[in-house]
MMTF fields as JSON, N, C-alpha, C and O atoms, coordinates in Angstrom:
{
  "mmtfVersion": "1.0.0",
  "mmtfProducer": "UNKNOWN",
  "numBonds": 455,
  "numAtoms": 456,
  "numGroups": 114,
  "numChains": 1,
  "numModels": 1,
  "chainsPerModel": [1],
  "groupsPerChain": [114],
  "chainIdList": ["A"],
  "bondAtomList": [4, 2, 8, 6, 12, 10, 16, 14, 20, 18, 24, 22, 28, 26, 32, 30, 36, 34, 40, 38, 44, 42, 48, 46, 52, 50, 56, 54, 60, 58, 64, 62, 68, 66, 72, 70, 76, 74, 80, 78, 84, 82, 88, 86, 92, 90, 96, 94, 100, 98, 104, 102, 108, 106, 112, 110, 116, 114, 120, 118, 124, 122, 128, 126, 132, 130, 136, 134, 140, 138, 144, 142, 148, 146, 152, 150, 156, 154, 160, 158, 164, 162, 168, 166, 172, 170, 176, 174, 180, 178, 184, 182, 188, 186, 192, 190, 196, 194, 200, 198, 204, 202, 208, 206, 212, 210, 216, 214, 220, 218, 224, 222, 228, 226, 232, 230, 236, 234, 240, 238, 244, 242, 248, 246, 252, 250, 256, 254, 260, 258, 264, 262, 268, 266, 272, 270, 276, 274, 280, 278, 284, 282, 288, 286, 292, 290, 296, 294, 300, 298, 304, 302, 308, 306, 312, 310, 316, 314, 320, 318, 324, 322, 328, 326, 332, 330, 336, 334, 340, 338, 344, 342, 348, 346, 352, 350, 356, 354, 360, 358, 364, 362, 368, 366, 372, 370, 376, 374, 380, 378, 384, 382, 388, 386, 392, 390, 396, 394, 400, 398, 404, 402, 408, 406, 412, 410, 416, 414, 420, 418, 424, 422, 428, 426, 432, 430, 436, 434, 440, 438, 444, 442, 448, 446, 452, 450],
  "bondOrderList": [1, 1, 1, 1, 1, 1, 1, 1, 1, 1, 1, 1, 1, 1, 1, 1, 1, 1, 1, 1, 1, 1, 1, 1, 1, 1, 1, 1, 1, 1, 1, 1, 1, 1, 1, 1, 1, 1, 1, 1, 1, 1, 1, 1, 1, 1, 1, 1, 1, 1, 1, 1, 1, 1, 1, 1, 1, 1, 1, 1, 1, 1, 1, 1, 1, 1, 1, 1, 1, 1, 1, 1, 1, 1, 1, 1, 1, 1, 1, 1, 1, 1, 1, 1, 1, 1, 1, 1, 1, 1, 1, 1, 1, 1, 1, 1, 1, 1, 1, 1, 1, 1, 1, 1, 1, 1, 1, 1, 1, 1, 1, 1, 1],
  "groupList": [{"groupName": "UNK", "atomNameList": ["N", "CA", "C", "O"], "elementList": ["N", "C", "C", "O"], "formalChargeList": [0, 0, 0, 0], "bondAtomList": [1, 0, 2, 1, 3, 2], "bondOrderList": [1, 1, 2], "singleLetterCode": "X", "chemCompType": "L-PEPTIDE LINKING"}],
  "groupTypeList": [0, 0, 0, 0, 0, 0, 0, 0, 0, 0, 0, 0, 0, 0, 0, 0, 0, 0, 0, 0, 0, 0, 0, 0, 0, 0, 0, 0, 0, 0, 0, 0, 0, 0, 0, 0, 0, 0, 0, 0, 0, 0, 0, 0, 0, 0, 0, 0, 0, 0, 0, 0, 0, 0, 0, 0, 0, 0, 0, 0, 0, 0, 0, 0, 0, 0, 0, 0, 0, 0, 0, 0, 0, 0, 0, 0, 0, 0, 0, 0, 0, 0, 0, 0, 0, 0, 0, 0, 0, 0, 0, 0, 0, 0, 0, 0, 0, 0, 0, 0, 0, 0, 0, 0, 0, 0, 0, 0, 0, 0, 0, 0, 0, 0],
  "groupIdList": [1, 2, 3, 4, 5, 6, 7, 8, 9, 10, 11, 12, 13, 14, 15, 16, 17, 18, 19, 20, 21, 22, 23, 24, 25, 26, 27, 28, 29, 30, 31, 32, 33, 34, 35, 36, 37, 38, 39, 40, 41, 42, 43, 44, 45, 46, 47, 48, 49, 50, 51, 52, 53, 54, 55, 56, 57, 58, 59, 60, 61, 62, 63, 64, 65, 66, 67, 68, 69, 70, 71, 72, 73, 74, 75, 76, 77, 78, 79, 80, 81, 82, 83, 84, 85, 86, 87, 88, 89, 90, 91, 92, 93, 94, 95, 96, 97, 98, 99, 100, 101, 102, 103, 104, 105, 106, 107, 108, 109, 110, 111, 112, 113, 114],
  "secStructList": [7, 7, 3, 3, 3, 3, 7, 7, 7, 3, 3, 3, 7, 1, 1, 7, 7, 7, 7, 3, 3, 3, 3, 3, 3, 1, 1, 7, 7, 6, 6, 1, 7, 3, 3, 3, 3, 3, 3, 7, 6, 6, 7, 7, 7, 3, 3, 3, 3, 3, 3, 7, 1, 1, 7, 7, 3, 3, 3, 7, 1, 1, 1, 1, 1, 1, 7, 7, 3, 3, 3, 3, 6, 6, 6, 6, 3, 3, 3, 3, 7, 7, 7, 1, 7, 7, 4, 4, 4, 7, 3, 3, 3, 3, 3, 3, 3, 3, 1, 1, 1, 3, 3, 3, 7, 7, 7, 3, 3, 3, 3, 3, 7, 7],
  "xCoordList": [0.85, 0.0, 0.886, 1.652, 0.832, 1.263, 1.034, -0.081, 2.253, 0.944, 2.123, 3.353, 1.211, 2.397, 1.651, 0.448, 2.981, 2.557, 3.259, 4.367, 2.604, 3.238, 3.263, 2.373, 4.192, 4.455, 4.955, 4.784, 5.379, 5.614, 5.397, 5.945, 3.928, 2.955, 3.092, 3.5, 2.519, 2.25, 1.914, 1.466, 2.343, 2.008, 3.183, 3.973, 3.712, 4.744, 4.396, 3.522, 5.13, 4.866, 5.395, 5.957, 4.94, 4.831, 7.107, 7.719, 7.435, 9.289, 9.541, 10.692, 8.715, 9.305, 9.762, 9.642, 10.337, 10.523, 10.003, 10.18, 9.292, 9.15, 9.946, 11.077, 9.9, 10.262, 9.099, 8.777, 8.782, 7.93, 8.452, 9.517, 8.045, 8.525, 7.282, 6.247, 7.702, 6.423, 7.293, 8.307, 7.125, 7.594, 6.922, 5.817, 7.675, 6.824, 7.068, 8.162, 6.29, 6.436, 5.543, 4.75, 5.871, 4.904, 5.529, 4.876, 6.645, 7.184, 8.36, 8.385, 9.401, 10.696, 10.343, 9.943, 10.555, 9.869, 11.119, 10.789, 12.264, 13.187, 13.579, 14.323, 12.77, 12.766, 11.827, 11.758, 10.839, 9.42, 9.785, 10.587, 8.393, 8.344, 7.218, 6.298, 7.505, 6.757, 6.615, 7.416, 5.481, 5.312, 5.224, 5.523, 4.67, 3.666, 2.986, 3.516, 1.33, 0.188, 0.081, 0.56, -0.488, -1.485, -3.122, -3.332, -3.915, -4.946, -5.806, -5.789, -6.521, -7.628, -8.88, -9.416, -9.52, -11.585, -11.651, -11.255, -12.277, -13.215, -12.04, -12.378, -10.649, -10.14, -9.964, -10.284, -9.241, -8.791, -7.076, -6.167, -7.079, -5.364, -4.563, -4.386, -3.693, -2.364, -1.084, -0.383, -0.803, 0.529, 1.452, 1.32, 2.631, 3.603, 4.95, 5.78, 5.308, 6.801, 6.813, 5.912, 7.838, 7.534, 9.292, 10.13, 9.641, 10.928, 10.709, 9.717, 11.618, 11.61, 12.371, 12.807, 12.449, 13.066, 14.452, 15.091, 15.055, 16.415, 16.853, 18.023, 15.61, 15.907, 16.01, 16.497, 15.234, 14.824, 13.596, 12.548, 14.176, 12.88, 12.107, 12.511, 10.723, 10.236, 9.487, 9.172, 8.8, 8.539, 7.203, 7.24, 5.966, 4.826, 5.737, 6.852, 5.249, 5.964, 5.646, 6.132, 4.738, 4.617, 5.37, 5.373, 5.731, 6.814, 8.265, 7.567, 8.702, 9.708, 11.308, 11.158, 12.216, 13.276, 12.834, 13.518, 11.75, 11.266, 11.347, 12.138, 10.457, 10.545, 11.783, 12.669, 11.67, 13.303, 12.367, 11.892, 12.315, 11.999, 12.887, 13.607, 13.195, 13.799, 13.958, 12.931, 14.701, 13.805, 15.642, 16.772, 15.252, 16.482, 15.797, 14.762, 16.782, 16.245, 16.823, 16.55, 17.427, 17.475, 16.851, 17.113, 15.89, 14.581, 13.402, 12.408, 13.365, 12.272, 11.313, 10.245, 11.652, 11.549, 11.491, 12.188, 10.547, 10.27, 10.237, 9.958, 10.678, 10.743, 10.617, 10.856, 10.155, 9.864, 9.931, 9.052, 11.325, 11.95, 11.342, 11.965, 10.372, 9.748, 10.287, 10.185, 10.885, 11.256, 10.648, 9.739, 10.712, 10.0, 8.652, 7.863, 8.175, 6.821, 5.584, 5.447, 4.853, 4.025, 2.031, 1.459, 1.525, 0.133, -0.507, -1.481, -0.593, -1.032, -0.678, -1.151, 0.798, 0.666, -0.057, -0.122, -0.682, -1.567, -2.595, -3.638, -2.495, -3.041, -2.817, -1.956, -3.847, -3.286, -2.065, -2.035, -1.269, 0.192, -0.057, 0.094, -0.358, -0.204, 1.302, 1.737, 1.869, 2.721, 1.691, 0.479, 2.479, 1.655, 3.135, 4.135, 2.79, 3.361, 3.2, 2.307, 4.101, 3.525, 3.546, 4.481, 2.98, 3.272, 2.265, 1.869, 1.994, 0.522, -0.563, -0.874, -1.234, -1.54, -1.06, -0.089, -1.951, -1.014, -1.809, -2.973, -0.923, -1.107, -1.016, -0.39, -1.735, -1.588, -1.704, -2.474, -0.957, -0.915, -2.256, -3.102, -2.216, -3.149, -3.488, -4.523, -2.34, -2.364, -1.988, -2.053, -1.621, -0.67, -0.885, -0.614, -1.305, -1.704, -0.51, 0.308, -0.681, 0.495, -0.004, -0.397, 0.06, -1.141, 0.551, 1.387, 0.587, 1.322, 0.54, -0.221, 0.736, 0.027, 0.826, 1.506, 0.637, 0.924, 0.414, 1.086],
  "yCoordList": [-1.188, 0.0, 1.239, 1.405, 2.2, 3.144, 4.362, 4.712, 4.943, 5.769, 7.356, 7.396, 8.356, 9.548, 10.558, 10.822, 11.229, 12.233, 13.137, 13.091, 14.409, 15.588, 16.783, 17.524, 16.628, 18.004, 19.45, 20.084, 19.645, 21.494, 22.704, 23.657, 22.25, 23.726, 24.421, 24.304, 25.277, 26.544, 28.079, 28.526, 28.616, 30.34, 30.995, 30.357, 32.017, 32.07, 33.946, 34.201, 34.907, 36.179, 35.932, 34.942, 37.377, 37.313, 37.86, 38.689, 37.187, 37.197, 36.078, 35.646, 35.63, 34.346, 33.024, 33.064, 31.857, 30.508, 29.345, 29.244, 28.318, 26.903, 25.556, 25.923, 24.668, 23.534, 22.075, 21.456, 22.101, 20.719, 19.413, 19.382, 18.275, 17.069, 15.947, 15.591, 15.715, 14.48, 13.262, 13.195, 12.368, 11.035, 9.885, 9.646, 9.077, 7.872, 6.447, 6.129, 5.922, 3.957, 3.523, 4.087, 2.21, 1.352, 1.324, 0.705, 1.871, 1.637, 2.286, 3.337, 1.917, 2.757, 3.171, 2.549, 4.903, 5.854, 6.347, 7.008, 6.234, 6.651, 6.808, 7.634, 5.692, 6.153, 6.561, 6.563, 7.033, 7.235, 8.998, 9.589, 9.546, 10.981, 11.142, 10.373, 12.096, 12.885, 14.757, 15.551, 14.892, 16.346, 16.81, 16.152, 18.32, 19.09, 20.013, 21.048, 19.718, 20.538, 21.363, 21.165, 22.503, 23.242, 24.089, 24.923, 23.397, 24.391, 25.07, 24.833, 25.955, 26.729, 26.41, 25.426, 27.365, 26.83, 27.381, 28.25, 26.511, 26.619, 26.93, 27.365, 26.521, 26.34, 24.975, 24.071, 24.787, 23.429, 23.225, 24.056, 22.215, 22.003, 22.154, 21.642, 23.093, 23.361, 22.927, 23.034, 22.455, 21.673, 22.9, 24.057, 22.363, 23.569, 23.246, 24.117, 21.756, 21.504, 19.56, 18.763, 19.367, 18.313, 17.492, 18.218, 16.469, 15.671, 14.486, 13.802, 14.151, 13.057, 11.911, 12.108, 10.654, 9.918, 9.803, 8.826, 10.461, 11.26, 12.249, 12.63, 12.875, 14.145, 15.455, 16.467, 15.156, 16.241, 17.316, 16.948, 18.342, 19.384, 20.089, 20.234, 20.559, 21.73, 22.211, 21.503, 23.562, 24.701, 25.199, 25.239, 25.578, 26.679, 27.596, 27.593, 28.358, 29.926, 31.043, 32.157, 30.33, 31.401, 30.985, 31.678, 30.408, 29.7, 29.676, 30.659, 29.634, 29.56, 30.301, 31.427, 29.889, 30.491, 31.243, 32.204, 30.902, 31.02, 29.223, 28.859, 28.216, 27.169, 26.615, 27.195, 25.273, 24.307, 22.763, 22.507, 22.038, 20.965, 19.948, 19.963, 18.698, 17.625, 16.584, 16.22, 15.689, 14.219, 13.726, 14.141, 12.904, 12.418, 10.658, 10.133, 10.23, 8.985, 7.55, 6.361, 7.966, 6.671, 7.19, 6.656, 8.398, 8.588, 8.256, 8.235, 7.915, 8.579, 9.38, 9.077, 10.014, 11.743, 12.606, 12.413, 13.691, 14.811, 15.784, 15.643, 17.143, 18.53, 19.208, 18.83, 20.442, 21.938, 22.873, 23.42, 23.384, 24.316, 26.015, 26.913, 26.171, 27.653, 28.968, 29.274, 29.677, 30.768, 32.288, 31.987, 33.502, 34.695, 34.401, 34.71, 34.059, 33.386, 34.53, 35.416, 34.571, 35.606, 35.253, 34.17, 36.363, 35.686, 35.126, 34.524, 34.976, 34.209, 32.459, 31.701, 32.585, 31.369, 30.307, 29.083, 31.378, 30.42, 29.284, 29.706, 27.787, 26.795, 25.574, 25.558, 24.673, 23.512, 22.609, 22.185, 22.596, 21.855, 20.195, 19.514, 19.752, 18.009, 17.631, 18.223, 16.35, 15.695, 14.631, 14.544, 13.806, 13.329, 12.1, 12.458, 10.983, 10.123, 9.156, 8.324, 9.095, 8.306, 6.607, 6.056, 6.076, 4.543, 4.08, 4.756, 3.023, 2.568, 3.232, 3.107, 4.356, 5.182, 5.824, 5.46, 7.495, 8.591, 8.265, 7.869, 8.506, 8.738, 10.104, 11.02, 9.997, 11.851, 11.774, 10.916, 12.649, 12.971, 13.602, 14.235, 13.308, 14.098, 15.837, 16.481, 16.197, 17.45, 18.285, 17.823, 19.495, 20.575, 21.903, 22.526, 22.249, 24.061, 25.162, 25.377, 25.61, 26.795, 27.971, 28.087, 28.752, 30.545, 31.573, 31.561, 32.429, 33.665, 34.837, 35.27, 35.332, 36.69, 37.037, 36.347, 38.598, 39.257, 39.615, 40.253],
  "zCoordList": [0.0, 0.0, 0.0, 0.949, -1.087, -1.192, -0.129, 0.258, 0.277, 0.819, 1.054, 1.093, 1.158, 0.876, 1.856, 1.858, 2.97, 3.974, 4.065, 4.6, 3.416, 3.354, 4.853, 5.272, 5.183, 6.328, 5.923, 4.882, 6.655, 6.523, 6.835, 7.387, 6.057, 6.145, 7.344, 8.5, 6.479, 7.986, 7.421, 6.365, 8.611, 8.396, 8.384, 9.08, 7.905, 7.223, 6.717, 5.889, 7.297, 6.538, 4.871, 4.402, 4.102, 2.534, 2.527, 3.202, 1.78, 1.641, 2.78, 2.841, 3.569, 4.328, 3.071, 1.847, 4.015, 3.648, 4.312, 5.526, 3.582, 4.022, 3.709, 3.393, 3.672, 3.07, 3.566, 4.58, 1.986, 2.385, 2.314, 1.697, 2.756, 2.948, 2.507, 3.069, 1.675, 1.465, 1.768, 1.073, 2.582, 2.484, 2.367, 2.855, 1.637, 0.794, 1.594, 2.06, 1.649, 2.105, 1.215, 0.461, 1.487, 0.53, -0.88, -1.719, -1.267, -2.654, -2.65, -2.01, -3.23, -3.715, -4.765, -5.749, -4.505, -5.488, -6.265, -7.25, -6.129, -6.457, -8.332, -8.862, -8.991, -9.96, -10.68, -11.909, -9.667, -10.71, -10.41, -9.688, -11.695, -11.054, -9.847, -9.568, -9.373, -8.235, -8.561, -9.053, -8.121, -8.131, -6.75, -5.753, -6.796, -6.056, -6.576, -6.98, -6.669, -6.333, -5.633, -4.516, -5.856, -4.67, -5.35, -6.231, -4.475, -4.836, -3.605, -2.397, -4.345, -3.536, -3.353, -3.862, -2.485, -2.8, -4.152, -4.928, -3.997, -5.684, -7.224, -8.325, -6.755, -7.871, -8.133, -7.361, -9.687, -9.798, -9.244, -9.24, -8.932, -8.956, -9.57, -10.675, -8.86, -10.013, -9.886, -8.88, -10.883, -11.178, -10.664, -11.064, -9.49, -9.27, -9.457, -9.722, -9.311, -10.092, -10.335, -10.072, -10.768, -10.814, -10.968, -11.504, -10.643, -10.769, -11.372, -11.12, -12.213, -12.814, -11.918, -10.784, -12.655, -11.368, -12.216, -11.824, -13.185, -13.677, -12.85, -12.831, -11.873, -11.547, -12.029, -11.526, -13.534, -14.591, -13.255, -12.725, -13.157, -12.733, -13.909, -15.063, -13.286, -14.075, -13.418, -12.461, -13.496, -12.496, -13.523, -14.753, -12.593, -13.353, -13.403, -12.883, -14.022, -14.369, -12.946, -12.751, -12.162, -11.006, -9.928, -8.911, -9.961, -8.459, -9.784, -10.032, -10.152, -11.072, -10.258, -9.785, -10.179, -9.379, -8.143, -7.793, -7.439, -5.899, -5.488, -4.618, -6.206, -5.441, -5.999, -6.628, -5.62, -5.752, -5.318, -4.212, -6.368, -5.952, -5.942, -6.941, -4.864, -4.411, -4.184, -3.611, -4.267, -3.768, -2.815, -3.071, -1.932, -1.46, -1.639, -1.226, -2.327, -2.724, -1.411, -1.576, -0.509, 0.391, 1.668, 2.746, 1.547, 2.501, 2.024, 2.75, 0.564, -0.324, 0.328, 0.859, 0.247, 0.291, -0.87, -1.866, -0.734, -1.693, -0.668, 0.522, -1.523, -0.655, -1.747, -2.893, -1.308, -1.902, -1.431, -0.765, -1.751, -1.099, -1.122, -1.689, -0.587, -1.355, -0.672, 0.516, -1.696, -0.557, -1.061, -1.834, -0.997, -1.543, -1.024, -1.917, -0.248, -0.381, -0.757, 0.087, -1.721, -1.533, -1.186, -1.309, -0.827, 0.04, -1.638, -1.186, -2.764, -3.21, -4.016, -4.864, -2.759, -2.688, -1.978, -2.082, -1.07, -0.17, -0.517, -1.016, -0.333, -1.257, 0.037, 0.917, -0.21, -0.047, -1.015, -2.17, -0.025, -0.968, -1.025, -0.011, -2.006, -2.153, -3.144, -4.132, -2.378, -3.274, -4.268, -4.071, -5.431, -5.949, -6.74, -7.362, -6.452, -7.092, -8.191, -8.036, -9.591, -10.671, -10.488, -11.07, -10.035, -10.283, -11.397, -12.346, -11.139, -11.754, -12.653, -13.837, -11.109, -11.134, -10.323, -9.661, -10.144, -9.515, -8.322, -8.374, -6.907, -5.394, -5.22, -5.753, -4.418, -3.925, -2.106, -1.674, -1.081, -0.046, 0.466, -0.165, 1.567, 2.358, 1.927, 2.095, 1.399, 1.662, 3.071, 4.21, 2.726, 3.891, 3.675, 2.649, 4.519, 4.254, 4.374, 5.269, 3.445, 3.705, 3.061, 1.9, 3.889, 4.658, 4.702, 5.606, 3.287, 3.555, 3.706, 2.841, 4.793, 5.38, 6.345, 7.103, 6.224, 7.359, 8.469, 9.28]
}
């Protein structure tokens, strides 16, 4: 059973930093890809970066040289390093893993305000 638990979140003023942690059991993820999501009420989910299991990154254009995405492969572990943070990043943050099909985390809130 797959299963993926993202920590981190939090509250955080607007130019603060977080780092998220999704960690994985139930499978060595090390060569698959993994992302991170975040969405709002009443939006859809948005794709915010994503790693290959090469370790190829890619970035939306709105987090773009603010986040940094990661994986440490003998934790399997994912992180997202976000820093500049601004209040409309505020979203629920999900990791999301490719196997089979895609797994997705609980989800983690992360609130920039002053």
């Amino acid at each position: 059973q797959v299963q993926l638990v993202e920590s981190g979140g939090g509250l955080v003023q607007p130019g603060g930093s977080l780092r998220l942690s999704c960690a994985a059991s139930g499978s060595d993820v090390s060569r698959n890809g993994m992302g991170w999501y975040r969405q709002t009420p009443g939006k859809q989910r948005e794709l915010v970066a994503i790693i290959t299991g090469g370790g190829t990154t890619n970035y939306s254009v709105s987090v773009k040289g603010r986040f940094t995405i990661s994986r440490d492969n003998a934790k399997n572990t994912l992180y997202l390093q976000m820093n500049s943070l601004k209040p409309e990043d505020t979203a629920v943050y999900y990791c999301t893993l490719w196997l089979e099909r895609t797994y997705w985390g609980q989800g983690t809130q992360v609130t920039v305000s002053s």
